[in-house]
Amino acid sequence: TIPKKFQSYKNFARVLFSHLTSMASDAIAECDRQLLKEYPDKGSKQIYLANRGLNALSSFTSYGSVEALWVNSNRLQAITGIDHNPTLQALYAHNNRIYT
């Protein structure tokens, strides 16, 4: 059992985690909307999502033949969702919020 003085922190952490998860889901959904709107052909070799204000990337697994991906000049803090794209040869991700 959690001491009473920490219960409010636990609730705060739960609400914060829920809010952050929701924000991440919304950001990925926005990327999905833009991707499907401009690239309905899943066989696209090049995808340009630069300068869109994106906070997160969706999974590009359904775009299995993409060779070049432009996601530069967004608000990305990490590059995810591209692990399963063996054809990807070029990734342009400069001018984001990625730190190492």
Short mmCIF file of N, CA and C in Angstrom, two decimals:
data_model
loop_
_atom_site.label_atom_id
_atom_site.label_comp_id
_atom_site.label_asym_id
_atom_site.label_seq_id
_atom_site.Cartn_x
_atom_site.Cartn_y
_atom_site.Cartn_z
N THR A 1 0.83 -1.18 0.00
CA THR A 1 0.00 0.00 0.00
C THR A 1 0.89 1.26 0.00
N ILE A 2 0.38 2.28 -0.62
CA ILE A 2 1.12 3.52 -0.80
C ILE A 2 0.79 4.48 0.35
N PRO A 3 1.83 5.06 0.98
CA PRO A 3 1.56 6.05 2.04
C PRO A 3 0.70 7.19 1.49
N LYS A 4 -0.14 7.73 2.35
CA LYS A 4 -1.09 8.76 1.94
C LYS A 4 -0.42 9.96 1.28
N LYS A 5 0.75 10.39 1.80
CA LYS A 5 1.40 11.57 1.23
C LYS A 5 1.87 11.34 -0.21
N PHE A 6 2.02 10.07 -0.63
CA PHE A 6 2.46 9.79 -1.99
C PHE A 6 1.31 9.47 -2.93
N GLN A 7 0.12 9.29 -2.42
CA GLN A 7 -1.02 8.95 -3.26
C GLN A 7 -1.34 10.05 -4.26
N SER A 8 -1.22 11.30 -3.86
CA SER A 8 -1.50 12.39 -4.80
C SER A 8 -0.44 12.42 -5.89
N TYR A 9 0.79 12.09 -5.57
CA TYR A 9 1.84 12.02 -6.59
C TYR A 9 1.58 10.89 -7.57
N LYS A 10 1.09 9.78 -7.04
CA LYS A 10 0.77 8.65 -7.91
C LYS A 10 -0.35 9.04 -8.88
N ASN A 11 -1.37 9.71 -8.37
CA ASN A 11 -2.47 10.15 -9.23
C ASN A 11 -1.97 11.16 -10.26
N PHE A 12 -1.12 12.08 -9.82
CA PHE A 12 -0.56 13.06 -10.74
C PHE A 12 0.24 12.35 -11.84
N ALA A 13 1.06 11.40 -11.45
CA ALA A 13 1.87 10.66 -12.43
C ALA A 13 0.97 9.89 -13.40
N ARG A 14 -0.09 9.31 -12.90
CA ARG A 14 -1.02 8.55 -13.76
C ARG A 14 -1.69 9.48 -14.77
N VAL A 15 -2.15 10.63 -14.30
CA VAL A 15 -2.81 11.60 -15.19
C VAL A 15 -1.81 12.14 -16.21
N LEU A 16 -0.60 12.46 -15.75
CA LEU A 16 0.43 12.97 -16.66
C LEU A 16 0.78 11.93 -17.71
N PHE A 17 0.98 10.69 -17.31
CA PHE A 17 1.30 9.63 -18.27
C PHE A 17 0.18 9.46 -19.28
N SER A 18 -1.04 9.48 -18.82
CA SER A 18 -2.19 9.36 -19.71
C SER A 18 -2.23 10.51 -20.72
N HIS A 19 -1.98 11.71 -20.23
CA HIS A 19 -1.97 12.89 -21.10
C HIS A 19 -0.86 12.81 -22.13
N LEU A 20 0.34 12.42 -21.72
CA LEU A 20 1.47 12.31 -22.64
C LEU A 20 1.23 11.21 -23.67
N THR A 21 0.65 10.11 -23.25
CA THR A 21 0.33 9.03 -24.18
C THR A 21 -0.68 9.50 -25.20
N SER A 22 -1.67 10.25 -24.74
CA SER A 22 -2.68 10.78 -25.65
C SER A 22 -2.07 11.76 -26.65
N MET A 23 -1.17 12.62 -26.17
CA MET A 23 -0.50 13.57 -27.06
C MET A 23 0.33 12.84 -28.10
N ALA A 24 1.04 11.80 -27.71
CA ALA A 24 1.85 11.03 -28.66
C ALA A 24 0.95 10.36 -29.69
N SER A 25 -0.16 9.80 -29.24
CA SER A 25 -1.09 9.16 -30.17
C SER A 25 -1.66 10.17 -31.16
N ASP A 26 -1.99 11.35 -30.67
CA ASP A 26 -2.50 12.41 -31.55
C ASP A 26 -1.45 12.84 -32.57
N ALA A 27 -0.21 12.94 -32.14
CA ALA A 27 0.88 13.35 -33.04
C ALA A 27 1.10 12.30 -34.12
N ILE A 28 1.06 11.04 -33.75
CA ILE A 28 1.23 9.97 -34.73
C ILE A 28 0.05 9.93 -35.68
N ALA A 29 -1.15 10.14 -35.17
CA ALA A 29 -2.34 10.16 -36.02
C ALA A 29 -2.26 11.30 -37.02
N GLU A 30 -1.73 12.46 -36.61
CA GLU A 30 -1.57 13.60 -37.53
C GLU A 30 -0.58 13.24 -38.64
N CYS A 31 0.49 12.59 -38.29
CA CYS A 31 1.45 12.15 -39.30
C CYS A 31 0.79 11.17 -40.27
N ASP A 32 0.01 10.24 -39.74
CA ASP A 32 -0.71 9.28 -40.58
C ASP A 32 -1.65 9.98 -41.55
N ARG A 33 -2.39 10.99 -41.06
CA ARG A 33 -3.33 11.72 -41.91
C ARG A 33 -2.59 12.40 -43.07
N GLN A 34 -1.49 13.08 -42.75
CA GLN A 34 -0.74 13.77 -43.80
C GLN A 34 -0.13 12.77 -44.78
N LEU A 35 0.36 11.68 -44.26
CA LEU A 35 0.98 10.67 -45.10
C LEU A 35 -0.03 10.07 -46.08
N LEU A 36 -1.19 9.67 -45.58
CA LEU A 36 -2.20 9.07 -46.44
C LEU A 36 -2.80 10.06 -47.42
N LYS A 37 -2.91 11.32 -47.00
CA LYS A 37 -3.47 12.35 -47.88
C LYS A 37 -2.57 12.57 -49.09
N GLU A 38 -1.27 12.65 -48.86
CA GLU A 38 -0.36 12.98 -49.94
C GLU A 38 0.24 11.78 -50.64
N TYR A 39 0.23 10.64 -49.96
CA TYR A 39 0.83 9.44 -50.54
C TYR A 39 -0.11 8.24 -50.42
N PRO A 40 -1.24 8.30 -51.11
CA PRO A 40 -2.16 7.16 -51.04
C PRO A 40 -1.58 5.90 -51.67
N ASP A 41 -0.62 6.07 -52.60
CA ASP A 41 0.05 4.94 -53.23
C ASP A 41 1.11 4.41 -52.28
N LYS A 42 0.90 3.23 -51.74
CA LYS A 42 1.83 2.66 -50.77
C LYS A 42 3.16 2.26 -51.41
N GLY A 43 3.26 2.36 -52.72
CA GLY A 43 4.50 2.02 -53.42
C GLY A 43 5.41 3.21 -53.64
N SER A 44 5.14 4.32 -52.99
CA SER A 44 5.95 5.53 -53.17
C SER A 44 7.41 5.26 -52.80
N LYS A 45 8.32 5.72 -53.64
CA LYS A 45 9.75 5.55 -53.40
C LYS A 45 10.32 6.70 -52.57
N GLN A 46 9.71 7.89 -52.68
CA GLN A 46 10.19 9.06 -51.95
C GLN A 46 9.00 9.71 -51.24
N ILE A 47 9.21 10.05 -49.97
CA ILE A 47 8.16 10.68 -49.18
C ILE A 47 8.71 11.97 -48.59
N TYR A 48 8.00 13.07 -48.86
CA TYR A 48 8.38 14.40 -48.36
C TYR A 48 7.41 14.83 -47.27
N LEU A 49 7.88 14.86 -46.05
CA LEU A 49 7.08 15.34 -44.91
C LEU A 49 7.84 16.45 -44.19
N ALA A 50 8.59 17.22 -44.92
CA ALA A 50 9.38 18.31 -44.35
C ALA A 50 8.47 19.51 -44.06
N ASN A 51 8.86 20.30 -43.06
CA ASN A 51 8.17 21.55 -42.72
C ASN A 51 6.68 21.36 -42.45
N ARG A 52 6.32 20.35 -41.70
CA ARG A 52 4.91 20.07 -41.39
C ARG A 52 4.57 20.31 -39.93
N GLY A 53 5.55 20.62 -39.10
CA GLY A 53 5.28 20.78 -37.68
C GLY A 53 5.02 19.47 -36.96
N LEU A 54 5.50 18.37 -37.53
CA LEU A 54 5.26 17.05 -36.94
C LEU A 54 6.02 16.88 -35.64
N ASN A 55 5.36 16.30 -34.66
CA ASN A 55 5.98 16.00 -33.37
C ASN A 55 6.40 14.55 -33.26
N ALA A 56 5.84 13.68 -34.10
CA ALA A 56 6.14 12.25 -34.07
C ALA A 56 5.93 11.67 -35.45
N LEU A 57 6.56 10.53 -35.67
CA LEU A 57 6.39 9.83 -36.93
C LEU A 57 5.49 8.62 -36.73
N SER A 58 4.77 8.28 -37.78
CA SER A 58 3.99 7.05 -37.74
C SER A 58 4.89 5.92 -38.21
N SER A 59 4.36 4.74 -38.22
CA SER A 59 5.11 3.59 -38.72
C SER A 59 5.02 3.60 -40.24
N PHE A 60 6.15 3.42 -40.88
CA PHE A 60 6.18 3.41 -42.34
C PHE A 60 6.20 1.99 -42.89
N THR A 61 5.78 1.02 -42.10
CA THR A 61 5.85 -0.38 -42.54
C THR A 61 4.97 -0.65 -43.76
N SER A 62 3.86 0.06 -43.89
CA SER A 62 3.00 -0.16 -45.06
C SER A 62 3.57 0.48 -46.32
N TYR A 63 4.59 1.32 -46.15
CA TYR A 63 5.30 1.91 -47.28
C TYR A 63 6.62 1.16 -47.44
N GLY A 64 6.53 -0.09 -47.78
CA GLY A 64 7.68 -0.98 -47.79
C GLY A 64 8.73 -0.71 -48.85
N SER A 65 8.44 0.12 -49.84
CA SER A 65 9.43 0.36 -50.88
C SER A 65 10.00 1.78 -50.85
N VAL A 66 9.76 2.52 -49.78
CA VAL A 66 10.29 3.88 -49.69
C VAL A 66 11.82 3.82 -49.61
N GLU A 67 12.45 4.64 -50.43
CA GLU A 67 13.92 4.68 -50.48
C GLU A 67 14.47 5.97 -49.86
N ALA A 68 13.69 7.03 -49.91
CA ALA A 68 14.14 8.32 -49.35
C ALA A 68 13.00 8.95 -48.57
N LEU A 69 13.34 9.43 -47.37
CA LEU A 69 12.33 10.02 -46.49
C LEU A 69 12.84 11.37 -46.01
N TRP A 70 12.07 12.42 -46.29
CA TRP A 70 12.39 13.78 -45.85
C TRP A 70 11.46 14.14 -44.69
N VAL A 71 12.03 14.28 -43.50
CA VAL A 71 11.27 14.71 -42.33
C VAL A 71 11.97 15.89 -41.66
N ASN A 72 12.78 16.59 -42.41
CA ASN A 72 13.53 17.72 -41.88
C ASN A 72 12.61 18.88 -41.54
N SER A 73 13.11 19.74 -40.67
CA SER A 73 12.43 20.98 -40.27
C SER A 73 11.04 20.73 -39.68
N ASN A 74 10.98 19.80 -38.75
CA ASN A 74 9.76 19.52 -38.00
C ASN A 74 10.06 19.73 -36.52
N ARG A 75 9.31 19.10 -35.66
CA ARG A 75 9.52 19.20 -34.21
C ARG A 75 9.85 17.84 -33.60
N LEU A 76 10.41 16.96 -34.39
CA LEU A 76 10.69 15.60 -33.94
C LEU A 76 11.76 15.59 -32.85
N GLN A 77 11.54 14.79 -31.83
CA GLN A 77 12.53 14.62 -30.77
C GLN A 77 13.23 13.28 -30.90
N ALA A 78 12.68 12.39 -31.72
CA ALA A 78 13.27 11.09 -31.97
C ALA A 78 12.80 10.60 -33.33
N ILE A 79 13.59 9.74 -33.92
CA ILE A 79 13.19 9.12 -35.18
C ILE A 79 12.81 7.68 -34.87
N THR A 80 11.54 7.39 -35.01
CA THR A 80 11.03 6.04 -34.77
C THR A 80 10.13 5.66 -35.93
N GLY A 81 9.80 4.39 -36.00
CA GLY A 81 8.86 3.94 -37.02
C GLY A 81 9.49 3.60 -38.36
N ILE A 82 10.81 3.62 -38.44
CA ILE A 82 11.46 3.31 -39.72
C ILE A 82 12.31 2.05 -39.65
N ASP A 83 12.25 1.35 -38.55
CA ASP A 83 13.10 0.17 -38.34
C ASP A 83 12.83 -0.95 -39.33
N HIS A 84 11.63 -1.05 -39.81
CA HIS A 84 11.26 -2.17 -40.67
C HIS A 84 11.14 -1.77 -42.13
N ASN A 85 11.97 -0.87 -42.56
CA ASN A 85 11.98 -0.42 -43.95
C ASN A 85 13.36 -0.73 -44.55
N PRO A 86 13.57 -1.96 -45.01
CA PRO A 86 14.88 -2.34 -45.51
C PRO A 86 15.29 -1.60 -46.79
N THR A 87 14.35 -1.02 -47.50
CA THR A 87 14.70 -0.31 -48.73
C THR A 87 15.11 1.13 -48.50
N LEU A 88 14.91 1.64 -47.27
CA LEU A 88 15.26 3.03 -46.96
C LEU A 88 16.76 3.24 -47.09
N GLN A 89 17.14 4.15 -47.98
CA GLN A 89 18.55 4.44 -48.24
C GLN A 89 18.95 5.83 -47.76
N ALA A 90 18.01 6.75 -47.72
CA ALA A 90 18.33 8.13 -47.34
C ALA A 90 17.26 8.67 -46.39
N LEU A 91 17.74 9.25 -45.30
CA LEU A 91 16.86 9.87 -44.32
C LEU A 91 17.35 11.29 -44.07
N TYR A 92 16.51 12.25 -44.32
CA TYR A 92 16.84 13.66 -44.11
C TYR A 92 16.04 14.16 -42.91
N ALA A 93 16.73 14.33 -41.79
CA ALA A 93 16.04 14.67 -40.54
C ALA A 93 16.68 15.87 -39.85
N HIS A 94 17.37 16.71 -40.58
CA HIS A 94 18.00 17.88 -39.98
C HIS A 94 16.94 18.91 -39.58
N ASN A 95 17.34 19.83 -38.72
CA ASN A 95 16.46 20.91 -38.22
C ASN A 95 15.24 20.35 -37.50
N ASN A 96 15.48 19.47 -36.55
CA ASN A 96 14.45 18.94 -35.66
C ASN A 96 14.91 19.19 -34.23
N ARG A 97 14.29 18.56 -33.29
CA ARG A 97 14.64 18.72 -31.87
C ARG A 97 15.28 17.44 -31.33
N ILE A 98 16.10 16.82 -32.13
CA ILE A 98 16.74 15.56 -31.77
C ILE A 98 18.07 15.85 -31.10
N TYR A 99 18.24 15.28 -29.91
CA TYR A 99 19.50 15.44 -29.17
C TYR A 99 20.07 14.07 -28.87
N THR A 100 21.39 13.99 -28.87
CA THR A 100 22.02 12.70 -28.55
C THR A 100 22.65 12.74 -27.19
#
